[in-house]
Coordinates of N, CA and C in Angstrom, one line a residue:
M33 N 128.2 14.9 120.0 CA 127.4 15.0 118.6 C 126.2 15.8 119.0
L34 N 125.6 15.3 120.3 CA 124.1 16.0 120.8 C 124.7 17.2 121.4
M35 N 125.7 17.6 122.0 CA 126.1 18.9 122.3 C 125.9 20.0 121.1
L36 N 126.9 19.4 120.0 CA 126.8 20.2 118.9 C 125.3 20.6 118.6
F37 N 124.6 19.5 118.3 CA 123.2 19.8 117.9 C 122.6 20.6 118.4
S38 N 122.7 20.5 120.1 CA 122.2 21.3 121.3 C 122.4 22.9 120.6
L39 N 123.8 23.1 120.4 CA 124.2 24.4 119.9 C 123.5 24.9 118.8
L40 N 123.3 24.1 117.8 CA 122.6 24.6 116.7 C 121.1 25.0 116.7
C41 N 120.5 24.0 117.6 CA 119.2 24.5 118.2 C 119.3 25.9 118.9
V42 N 120.1 26.2 119.8 CA 120.2 27.5 120.3 C 120.3 28.5 119.1
L43 N 121.1 28.3 118.5 CA 121.5 29.4 117.3 C 119.9 29.4 116.4
V44 N 119.4 28.8 116.2 CA 118.1 28.5 115.3 C 116.9 29.3 116.2
G45 N 117.0 28.9 117.6 CA 115.8 29.5 118.3 C 116.4 31.2 118.6
V46 N 117.8 31.6 118.7 CA 118.0 32.7 118.6 C 117.4 33.7 117.5
S47 N 117.8 33.0 116.1 CA 117.4 33.8 115.2 C 115.9 33.8 114.7
A48 N 115.2 32.8 115.4 CA 113.7 32.8 115.2 C 113.1 34.1 116.0
L49 N 113.7 34.2 117.4 CA 113.2 35.1 118.0 C 113.8 36.6 117.5
F50 N 114.8 36.5 116.6 CA 114.9 37.9 116.1 C 114.2 38.3 114.7
R51 N 113.9 37.1 114.0 CA 112.9 37.6 112.8 C 111.4 38.0 113.4
T52 N 111.1 37.2 114.5 CA 109.8 37.7 114.9 C 109.7 39.0 115.6
G53 N 110.6 39.3 116.4 CA 111.0 41.0 116.7 C 111.2 41.7 115.4
Q54 N 111.5 41.2 114.2 CA 111.5 42.1 112.9 C 110.1 42.2 112.4
S55 N 109.3 41.2 112.2 CA 107.9 41.1 111.7 C 107.0 42.0 112.3
F56 N 107.3 42.3 113.6 CA 106.4 43.3 114.6 C 106.9 44.9 114.1
T57 N 107.9 45.0 113.6 CA 108.2 46.5 113.2 C 107.4 47.2 112.3
T58 N 106.5 46.6 111.3 CA 105.6 47.2 110.4 C 104.4 46.9 111.0
W59 N 103.6 47.7 110.3 CA 102.1 47.3 110.7 C 101.3 47.4 109.4
P60 N 100.3 46.4 109.3 CA 100.0 45.1 110.4 C 101.2 44.2 110.3
P61 N 101.6 43.5 111.4 CA 102.9 42.7 111.5 C 102.4 41.3 110.4
E62 N 103.9 41.0 110.0 CA 103.8 39.8 109.3 C 103.3 38.6 109.8
W63 N 102.0 38.3 109.7 CA 101.5 37.2 110.7 C 102.1 35.9 110.2
F64 N 102.1 35.4 108.8 CA 102.8 34.3 108.3 C 104.1 34.2 108.8
V65 N 104.7 35.1 108.9 CA 106.2 35.0 109.4 C 106.2 34.4 110.9
V66 N 105.4 35.3 111.8 CA 105.1 35.1 113.1 C 105.1 33.3 113.2
G67 N 103.8 32.9 112.6 CA 103.4 31.4 112.6 C 104.6 30.8 112.3
F68 N 105.2 30.8 111.2 CA 106.3 29.9 111.0 C 107.6 30.1 111.6
E69 N 107.7 31.0 112.5 CA 108.8 31.4 113.4 C 108.4 30.5 114.8
V70 N 107.3 30.6 115.2 CA 106.7 30.0 116.2 C 107.0 28.7 116.1
I71 N 106.8 27.7 114.7 CA 107.2 26.5 114.5 C 108.8 26.1 114.7
V72 N 109.6 27.3 114.2 CA 110.9 27.2 114.4 C 111.4 27.0 115.8
L73 N 110.8 28.1 116.8 CA 110.9 27.9 118.2 C 110.6 26.6 119.0
I74 N 109.2 26.0 118.5 CA 109.0 24.9 119.2 C 110.1 23.7 118.8
S75 N 110.4 23.8 117.3 CA 111.6 22.8 116.8 C 112.6 22.7 117.6
S76 N 113.2 24.0 117.7 CA 114.4 24.2 118.5 C 114.3 23.5 120.1
A77 N 113.2 24.1 120.6 CA 113.0 23.6 121.9 C 113.1 22.1 122.0
M78 N 112.4 21.4 121.2 CA 112.4 20.1 121.1 C 113.8 19.5 120.9
G79 N 114.8 20.1 119.9 CA 116.0 19.7 119.6 C 117.0 20.1 121.1
L80 N 116.6 21.0 122.0 CA 117.1 21.0 123.3 C 117.0 19.8 123.9
M81 N 115.6 19.6 123.8 CA 115.4 18.2 124.7 C 115.9 16.9 124.3
I82 N 115.9 16.9 122.8 CA 116.9 15.6 122.4 C 118.3 15.9 122.8
G83 N 119.0 17.0 122.9 CA 120.4 17.1 123.0 C 120.6 16.9 125.0
R84 N 119.6 17.1 125.7 CA 119.6 17.0 127.1 C 119.2 15.7 127.4
T85 N 118.5 14.7 126.4 CA 117.8 13.5 126.6 C 116.7 13.6 127.8
R86 N 115.9 14.5 127.8 CA 114.8 14.6 129.1 C 113.9 13.7 128.5
I87 N 113.5 13.3 127.6 CA 112.3 12.3 127.1 C 112.9 11.0 126.8
R88 N 112.2 9.7 127.1 CA 113.0 8.5 127.3 C 112.8 8.1 125.4
G89 N 111.7 8.6 124.8 CA 111.7 8.1 123.6 C 112.8 8.9 122.9
F90 N 113.2 9.9 123.1 CA 114.3 10.5 122.6 C 115.7 9.7 122.5
R91 N 115.8 9.4 123.8 CA 117.1 8.5 124.2 C 117.2 7.4 123.5
E92 N 116.0 6.7 123.1 CA 115.9 5.4 122.3 C 116.0 5.7 120.9
G93 N 115.6 6.7 120.3 CA 115.7 7.2 118.7 C 116.3 8.4 118.7
P94 N 117.2 9.0 119.2 CA 117.6 10.1 118.9 C 117.9 10.8 117.4
A95 N 118.3 9.8 116.6 CA 118.7 10.2 115.2 C 117.4 10.6 114.6
L96 N 116.2 9.7 114.7 CA 115.1 10.1 114.1 C 114.4 11.0 114.5
A97 N 114.5 11.4 115.9 CA 114.4 12.6 116.2 C 115.0 13.8 115.7
M98 N 116.2 13.8 115.7 CA 117.1 14.9 115.3 C 116.4 15.4 113.8
A99 N 116.4 14.3 113.1 CA 116.0 14.5 111.7 C 114.8 15.3 111.6
C100 N 113.7 14.7 112.4 CA 112.5 15.4 112.4 C 112.5 16.7 112.6
V101 N 113.4 17.2 113.6 CA 113.5 18.5 114.1 C 114.4 19.5 112.7
A102 N 115.3 18.9 112.4 CA 115.9 19.6 111.3 C 115.0 19.7 109.8
G103 N 113.9 18.6 109.6 CA 113.2 18.7 108.5 C 112.1 19.8 108.8
A104 N 111.4 20.0 110.1 CA 110.7 20.8 110.5 C 111.1 22.4 110.5
T105 N 112.7 22.5 111.1 CA 113.0 23.7 110.9 C 113.5 24.3 109.6
L106 N 113.8 23.5 108.8 CA 114.4 23.6 107.2 C 113.1 24.1 106.6
V107 N 112.1 23.1 106.7 CA 110.8 23.9 106.1 C 110.3 25.0 106.7
S108 N 110.1 25.4 107.7 CA 109.5 26.2 108.4 C 110.5 27.7 108.3
V109 N 111.6 27.7 108.1 CA 112.7 28.4 108.0 C 112.6 29.0 106.5
A110 N 112.4 28.2 105.3 CA 112.4 28.4 104.1 C 111.2 29.2 104.0
S111 N 109.8 28.7 104.4 CA 108.6 29.1 104.3 C 108.5 30.8 104.9
S112 N 109.4 30.8 106.1 CA 109.2 32.1 106.8 C 109.8 33.2 106.1
G113 N 111.1 32.8 105.3 CA 111.7 33.6 104.3 C 111.3 33.8 102.9
A114 N 110.6 32.9 102.6 CA 109.7 33.4 101.3 C 108.6 34.1 101.7
A115 N 107.6 34.0 103.0 CA 106.6 34.8 103.2 C 106.9 36.3 103.5
S116 N 108.3 36.5 103.8 CA 108.8 37.8 104.4 C 109.1 38.7 103.0
G117 N 109.7 37.9 102.0 CA 110.0 38.2 100.9 C 108.8 38.2 99.5
T118 N 109.6 38.0 98.5 CA 108.7 37.5 97.3 C 108.3 36.3 96.9
G119 N 108.6 35.4 97.9 CA 108.3 34.3 97.5 C 109.7 33.5 97.6
F120 N 109.6 32.2 97.0 CA 110.9 31.4 97.5 C 112.0 31.7 96.6
T121 N 111.8 32.6 95.3 CA 113.1 33.0 94.5 C 113.7 34.1 95.1
S122 N 113.1 34.5 96.3 CA 113.6 35.9 97.4 C 114.7 35.3 98.1
L123 N 114.8 34.0 98.4 CA 115.6 33.3 99.2 C 117.0 33.5 98.9
A124 N 117.4 33.5 97.9 CA 119.0 33.6 97.3 C 119.3 35.0 97.4
A125 N 118.5 36.0 97.9 CA 119.0 37.4 98.0 C 118.9 37.7 99.3
D126 N 118.7 36.7 100.6 CA 118.6 37.0 101.9 C 119.6 36.2 102.6
P127 N 120.6 36.8 102.8 CA 122.0 36.1 103.5 C 121.3 35.4 104.7
F128 N 120.7 36.3 105.6 CA 120.3 35.6 107.0 C 119.6 34.4 106.9
T129 N 118.5 34.4 105.8 CA 117.6 33.1 105.7 C 118.5 31.9 105.2
L130 N 119.4 32.3 104.4 CA 120.4 31.3 103.7 C 121.2 30.6 104.8
A131 N 121.7 31.5 105.8 CA 122.6 31.0 107.0 C 121.6 30.1 107.8
R132 N 120.4 30.5 108.1 CA 119.5 29.9 108.9 C 119.1 28.1 108.4
I133 N 119.1 28.4 106.8 CA 119.0 27.1 106.0 C 120.1 26.0 106.3
A134 N 121.2 26.7 106.5 CA 122.4 26.1 106.3 C 122.7 25.4 107.8
L135 N 122.0 25.8 108.8 CA 122.1 25.7 110.4 C 121.0 24.4 110.2
A136 N 119.9 24.3 109.5 CA 119.0 23.4 109.6 C 119.4 22.2 108.9
M137 N 120.3 22.3 107.7 CA 121.0 20.8 106.9 C 121.9 20.6 107.9
A138 N 122.8 21.5 108.5 CA 123.8 21.2 109.4 C 123.1 19.9 110.5
M139 N 121.9 20.4 111.1 CA 121.2 19.5 112.0 C 120.9 18.2 111.3
G140 N 120.4 18.4 110.1 CA 120.1 17.1 109.3 C 121.4 15.9 109.2
A141 N 122.4 17.0 108.8 CA 123.9 16.0 108.4 C 124.3 15.3 109.9
L142 N 124.0 16.0 111.0 CA 124.2 15.6 112.4 C 123.3 14.2 112.7
A143 N 122.0 14.3 112.1 CA 121.0 13.3 112.5 C 121.7 11.9 111.7
A144 N 122.3 12.4 110.6 CA 122.6 11.1 109.7 C 124.0 10.5 110.2
L145 N 125.0 11.2 110.4 CA 126.3 11.1 111.2 C 126.3 10.2 112.3
S146 N 125.0 10.3 113.0 CA 125.0 9.8 114.3 C 124.6 8.1 113.8
V147 N 123.9 8.1 113.0 CA 123.6 6.6 112.6 C 124.8 6.3 111.9
L148 N 125.2 6.6 111.1 CA 126.5 6.3 110.2 C 127.9 5.7 111.0
A149 N 127.8 6.5 112.2 CA 129.1 6.4 113.2 C 128.6 5.4 114.0
R150 N 127.5 4.6 114.0 CA 127.6 3.3 114.9 C 128.3 2.2 114.4
Q151 N 128.3 2.0 113.0 CA 129.1 0.9 112.3 C 129.8 1.4 111.2
P152 N 130.5 2.3 111.5 CA 131.4 3.2 110.2 C 131.9 2.7 108.9
R153 N 132.5 1.6 109.6 CA 133.3 0.7 108.1 C 132.3 0.4 107.1
R154 N 131.3 -0.4 107.6 CA 130.2 -0.8 106.6 C 129.2 0.2 106.3
S155 N 129.0 1.2 107.0 CA 128.0 2.2 106.5 C 128.6 3.3 105.6
L156 N 129.8 3.6 106.0 CA 130.4 4.6 104.7 C 131.0 3.8 103.5
R157 N 131.5 2.6 103.6 CA 131.5 1.6 102.1 C 130.3 2.0 101.6
A158 N 129.2 1.5 102.3 CA 127.9 1.6 101.4 C 127.4 3.1 100.9
L159 N 127.7 4.0 101.8 CA 127.5 5.3 101.4 C 128.3 5.6 100.2
V160 N 129.5 5.4 100.3 CA 130.1 6.0 99.3 C 129.9 5.2 97.6
I161 N 129.8 4.0 97.7 CA 129.2 3.1 96.5 C 128.1 3.8 96.2
G162 N 126.9 3.9 97.1 CA 125.6 4.6 96.5 C 126.0 5.8 95.9
G163 N 126.7 6.7 96.8 CA 127.0 8.2 96.3 C 127.5 8.1 94.5
V164 N 128.5 7.3 94.7 CA 129.1 7.1 93.4 C 128.2 6.9 92.2
L165 N 127.2 5.7 92.7 CA 126.2 5.2 91.7 C 125.2 6.3 91.2
C166 N 124.5 6.9 92.3 CA 124.1 8.0 92.1 C 124.7 9.4 91.4
A167 N 125.7 9.7 91.4 CA 126.4 10.7 90.7 C 126.5 10.1 89.2
G168 N 126.8 9.1 88.9 CA 126.7 8.4 87.7 C 125.2 8.6 87.1
A169 N 124.4 8.5 87.6 CA 122.9 8.9 87.4 C 122.6 10.0 86.8
L170 N 123.3 11.2 87.8 CA 123.2 12.4 87.6 C 123.7 13.0 86.5
V171 N 125.1 12.2 86.0 CA 125.5 12.5 84.7 C 125.0 12.4 83.6
I172 N 123.9 11.2 83.6 CA 123.2 10.9 82.5 C 122.2 11.8 82.5
L173 N 121.6 12.1 83.8 CA 120.2 13.3 83.6 C 120.9 14.6 83.1
V174 N 121.9 15.2 83.6 CA 122.1 16.5 83.2 C 122.8 16.5 81.4
S175 N 123.3 15.2 81.4 CA 123.8 15.4 79.8 C 122.8 15.5 78.8
A176 N 121.8 15.2 79.2 CA 120.4 14.9 78.2 C 119.9 16.4 77.9
F177 N 120.3 17.4 78.8 CA 120.1 18.9 78.6 C 120.9 19.8 78.2
I178 N 122.3 19.2 77.8 CA 123.4 19.8 77.4 C 123.1 20.3 75.7
P179 N 123.2 21.5 75.5 CA 122.8 21.5 74.1 C 123.6 21.1 73.1
G180 N 125.4 21.0 73.3 CA 125.8 20.1 72.6 C 125.6 18.8 72.5
V181 N 125.4 18.0 73.6 CA 124.9 16.8 73.3 C 123.9 16.8 72.5
R182 N 122.8 17.4 72.7 CA 121.2 17.4 72.0 C 121.6 17.8 70.5
S183 N 122.2 18.4 69.9 CA 122.6 18.7 68.9 C 123.5 17.9 68.2
A184 N 124.4 17.0 68.9 CA 125.2 15.9 68.3 C 124.2 14.6 68.0
L185 N 123.2 14.4 69.2 CA 122.3 13.7 68.5 C 121.6 13.7 67.7
G186 N 121.0 15.2 67.5 CA 120.3 15.2 66.1 C 120.7 15.0 64.9
S187 N 121.9 15.0 65.2 CA 122.7 14.5 63.7 C 122.8 13.4 63.2
L188 N 122.5 12.4 64.3 CA 122.7 10.8 64.0 C 121.2 10.3 63.3
N189 N 121.5 8.9 63.1 CA 120.2 8.2 62.6 C 119.1 8.3 63.8
P190 N 118.1 8.3 63.4 CA 117.0 8.2 64.5 C 116.8 7.1 65.1
I191 N 117.3 6.0 64.6 CA 117.1 4.7 65.1 C 118.2 4.4 66.1
L192 N 119.3 4.9 65.6 CA 120.4 4.7 66.6 C 120.2 5.9 68.1
V193 N 119.5 6.8 67.7 CA 119.3 7.8 68.9 C 118.1 7.0 69.6
T194 N 117.3 6.5 69.0 CA 116.1 5.6 69.7 C 116.9 4.6 71.0
V195 N 117.7 3.8 70.1 CA 118.4 2.9 70.8 C 119.4 3.3 71.9
G196 N 120.0 4.5 71.7 CA 120.8 5.2 72.9 C 120.2 5.6 74.0
V197 N 118.7 6.1 73.5 CA 118.0 6.7 74.7 C 117.3 5.6 75.8
V198 N 117.3 4.4 75.1 CA 116.6 3.3 75.7 C 117.6 2.7 76.6
I199 N 118.9 2.7 75.9 CA 119.9 1.9 76.8 C 120.2 3.1 78.1
A200 N 120.5 4.3 77.7 CA 120.9 5.5 78.6 C 119.6 5.2 79.6
S201 N 118.3 5.1 79.7 CA 117.4 5.4 80.4 C 117.6 4.0 81.0
M202 N 117.7 2.9 80.8 CA 117.8 1.6 81.6 C 119.0 1.6 82.4
L203 N 120.2 2.1 82.0 CA 121.3 2.4 82.7 C 121.1 3.6 83.7
F204 N 120.3 4.3 83.8 CA 119.8 5.5 84.6 C 118.9 4.8 85.7
I205 N 118.2 4.0 85.3 CA 117.0 3.6 86.4 C 118.1 2.4 87.2
T206 N 118.9 1.8 86.5 CA 119.6 0.9 87.0 C 120.4 1.5 88.2
L207 N 121.5 2.5 87.9 CA 122.1 3.2 88.8 C 121.3 3.9 89.8
V208 N 120.2 4.5 89.7 CA 119.4 5.1 90.8 C 118.8 4.0 91.6
S209 N 118.3 3.0 91.2 CA 117.7 1.8 92.1 C 119.0 1.3 92.9
V210 N 120.3 1.0 92.5 CA 121.3 0.2 93.2 C 121.9 1.5 94.0
G211 N 122.1 2.6 93.4 CA 122.7 3.4 94.4 C 122.0 3.9 95.6
G212 N 120.4 4.2 95.2 CA 119.7 4.2 96.3 C 119.3 3.1 97.6
H213 N 119.5 1.7 96.8 CA 119.6 0.7 97.8 C 120.8 0.6 99.1
C214 N 121.9 1.1 97.9 CA 123.3 1.3 98.8 C 123.3 2.3 99.9
I215 N 122.5 3.5 99.8 CA 122.4 4.2 100.7 C 121.8 4.1 102.0
I216 N 120.5 3.3 101.4 CA 119.6 2.6 102.6 C 120.1 1.8 103.5
R217 N 121.1 0.9 102.8 CA 121.4 -0.3 103.4 C 123.0 0.4 104.5
A218 N 123.3 1.8 104.1 CA 124.3 2.4 104.9 C 123.6 2.8 106.0
F219 N 122.4 3.3 105.9 CA 121.7 3.6 107.3 C 121.4 2.3 108.2
E220 N 121.0 1.3 107.6 CA 120.5 0.2 108.1 C 121.5 -0.7 108.9
Y221 N 122.6 -0.3 108.5 CA 123.7 -1.0 109.2 C 123.9 -0.2 110.5
G222 N 123.3 1.0 110.6 CA 123.4 1.7 112.2 C 122.1 1.2 113.2
D223 N 121.7 0.1 112.6 CA 120.4 -0.3 113.2 C 121.2 -0.7 114.7
E224 N 120.7 -0.2 115.9 CA 121.6 -0.8 117.2 C 120.8 -2.5 117.7
D225 N 119.6 -2.3 117.2 CA 119.0 -3.5 117.9 C 119.5 -4.6 117.0
A226 N 120.0 -4.7 115.6 CA 120.5 -5.7 115.0 C 121.3 -6.6 115.4
P227 N 122.3 -6.3 116.1 CA 123.0 -7.3 116.6 C 122.4 -8.2 117.9
Q228 N 121.4 -7.2 118.7 CA 120.7 -8.1 119.7 C 119.8 -9.3 118.8
H229 N 119.3 -9.0 118.1 CA 118.2 -9.8 117.5 C 119.0 -10.9 116.8
A230 N 120.4 -10.8 116.2 CA 120.9 -11.9 116.0 C 121.7 -12.4 117.1
A231 N 121.8 -12.2 118.0 CA 122.2 -12.8 119.3 C 121.1 -13.6 119.7
A232 N 119.9 -13.4 119.6 CA 118.8 -13.8 120.4 C 118.4 -15.0 119.5
A233 N 118.7 -14.8 118.0 CA 118.0 -15.9 117.2 C 119.3 -17.0 117.3
T234 N 120.9 -16.8 117.8 CA 121.6 -17.7 117.5 C 121.6 -18.8 118.9
P235 N 121.6 -20.2 118.3 CA 121.5 -21.0 119.6 C 122.7 -20.9 120.5
A236 N 122.7 -21.1 121.9 CA 123.8 -21.1 122.6 C 124.4 -22.4 122.7
P237 N 125.7 -22.8 123.2 CA 126.4 -23.9 123.2 C 125.2 -25.0 123.8
G238 N 125.5 -26.1 123.1 CA 124.5 -27.4 123.6 C 123.3 -27.5 123.3
G239 N 123.0 -26.6 121.8 CA 121.6 -26.7 121.4 C 120.8 -26.1 122.0
K240 N 120.7 -25.3 123.3 CA 119.7 -24.7 123.9 C 119.9 -23.3 123.4
P241 N 118.4 -22.9 122.8 CA 118.3 -21.3 122.7 C 118.7 -20.2 123.7
N242 N 119.1 -19.3 123.5 CA 119.3 -18.2 124.1 C 118.1 -17.6 124.6
P243 N 118.1 -17.1 125.7 CA 116.7 -16.5 126.2 C 116.4 -15.1 125.5
G244 N 114.9 -15.5 125.3 CA 114.4 -14.2 124.6 C 114.4 -14.6 123.1
S245 N 114.8 -15.6 122.6 CA 114.7 -16.2 121.5 C 113.5 -16.8 121.1
P246 N 112.8 -16.7 119.8 CA 111.6 -17.6 119.4 C 111.7 -18.9 119.9
P247 N 110.5 -19.5 120.2 CA 110.5 -21.1 120.2 C 110.3 -21.5 118.8
P248 N 111.4 -22.6 118.7 CA 111.3 -23.5 117.1 C 110.3 -23.8 116.7
A249 N 110.2 -23.8 115.5 CA 108.9 -24.1 114.8 C 108.7 -26.0 114.7
P250 N 107.4 -26.2 115.2 CA 107.4 -27.6 115.3 C 107.5 -28.3 113.9
A251 N 108.1 -29.6 114.1 CA 108.8 -30.4 112.8 C 107.5 -31.0 112.3
K252 N 107.5 -31.2 110.8 CA 106.4 -31.6 110.0 C 106.4 -33.1 110.1
A253 N 105.1 -33.7 110.3 CA 105.2 -35.3 110.3 C 105.1 -35.8 108.9

């Protein structure tokens, strides 16, 4: 997975060099584009160091480092595309920028998968449940803006509409809260230190605590 992440970083870095060269074909150069592309180059270089595990901190937390690189790349690429066009509305008309955004999103997906793959059975189960619940909340939110639904509600008794809106709002908040909690738990299952902490806190046979476990609390008189 780190090898694939390194490959994506190489592609992003090459695209940043290409976009930087393009910005110097006009006069004056597009300095805002150059500035954002420098950030993209730095991010791709950091990503390569993560893939090569040259820095100890990256070896201890590669997923978080990968997510940071992906986020910095995504924001910088989108900002660079907006600076070279007519704003963020011009991104949809630029296939090159859209491809680079897709690369940044793929980098973020690899960061997420590197955490979920540590305990795939528990993580994927919680992730699927959270996704289904959040999808239900999205259905409620989108239905509120459908003209047919709004016209149907307008023909009902105002009291019934008010009660229905309150119930739908409570259901929406519940689905978002529970779904978001399940998604967060899916990534918490990937905490590599959790089994070590649990083992340290479990007494060894014979009633003696394991090495590294905290001392027992003093008994109250």
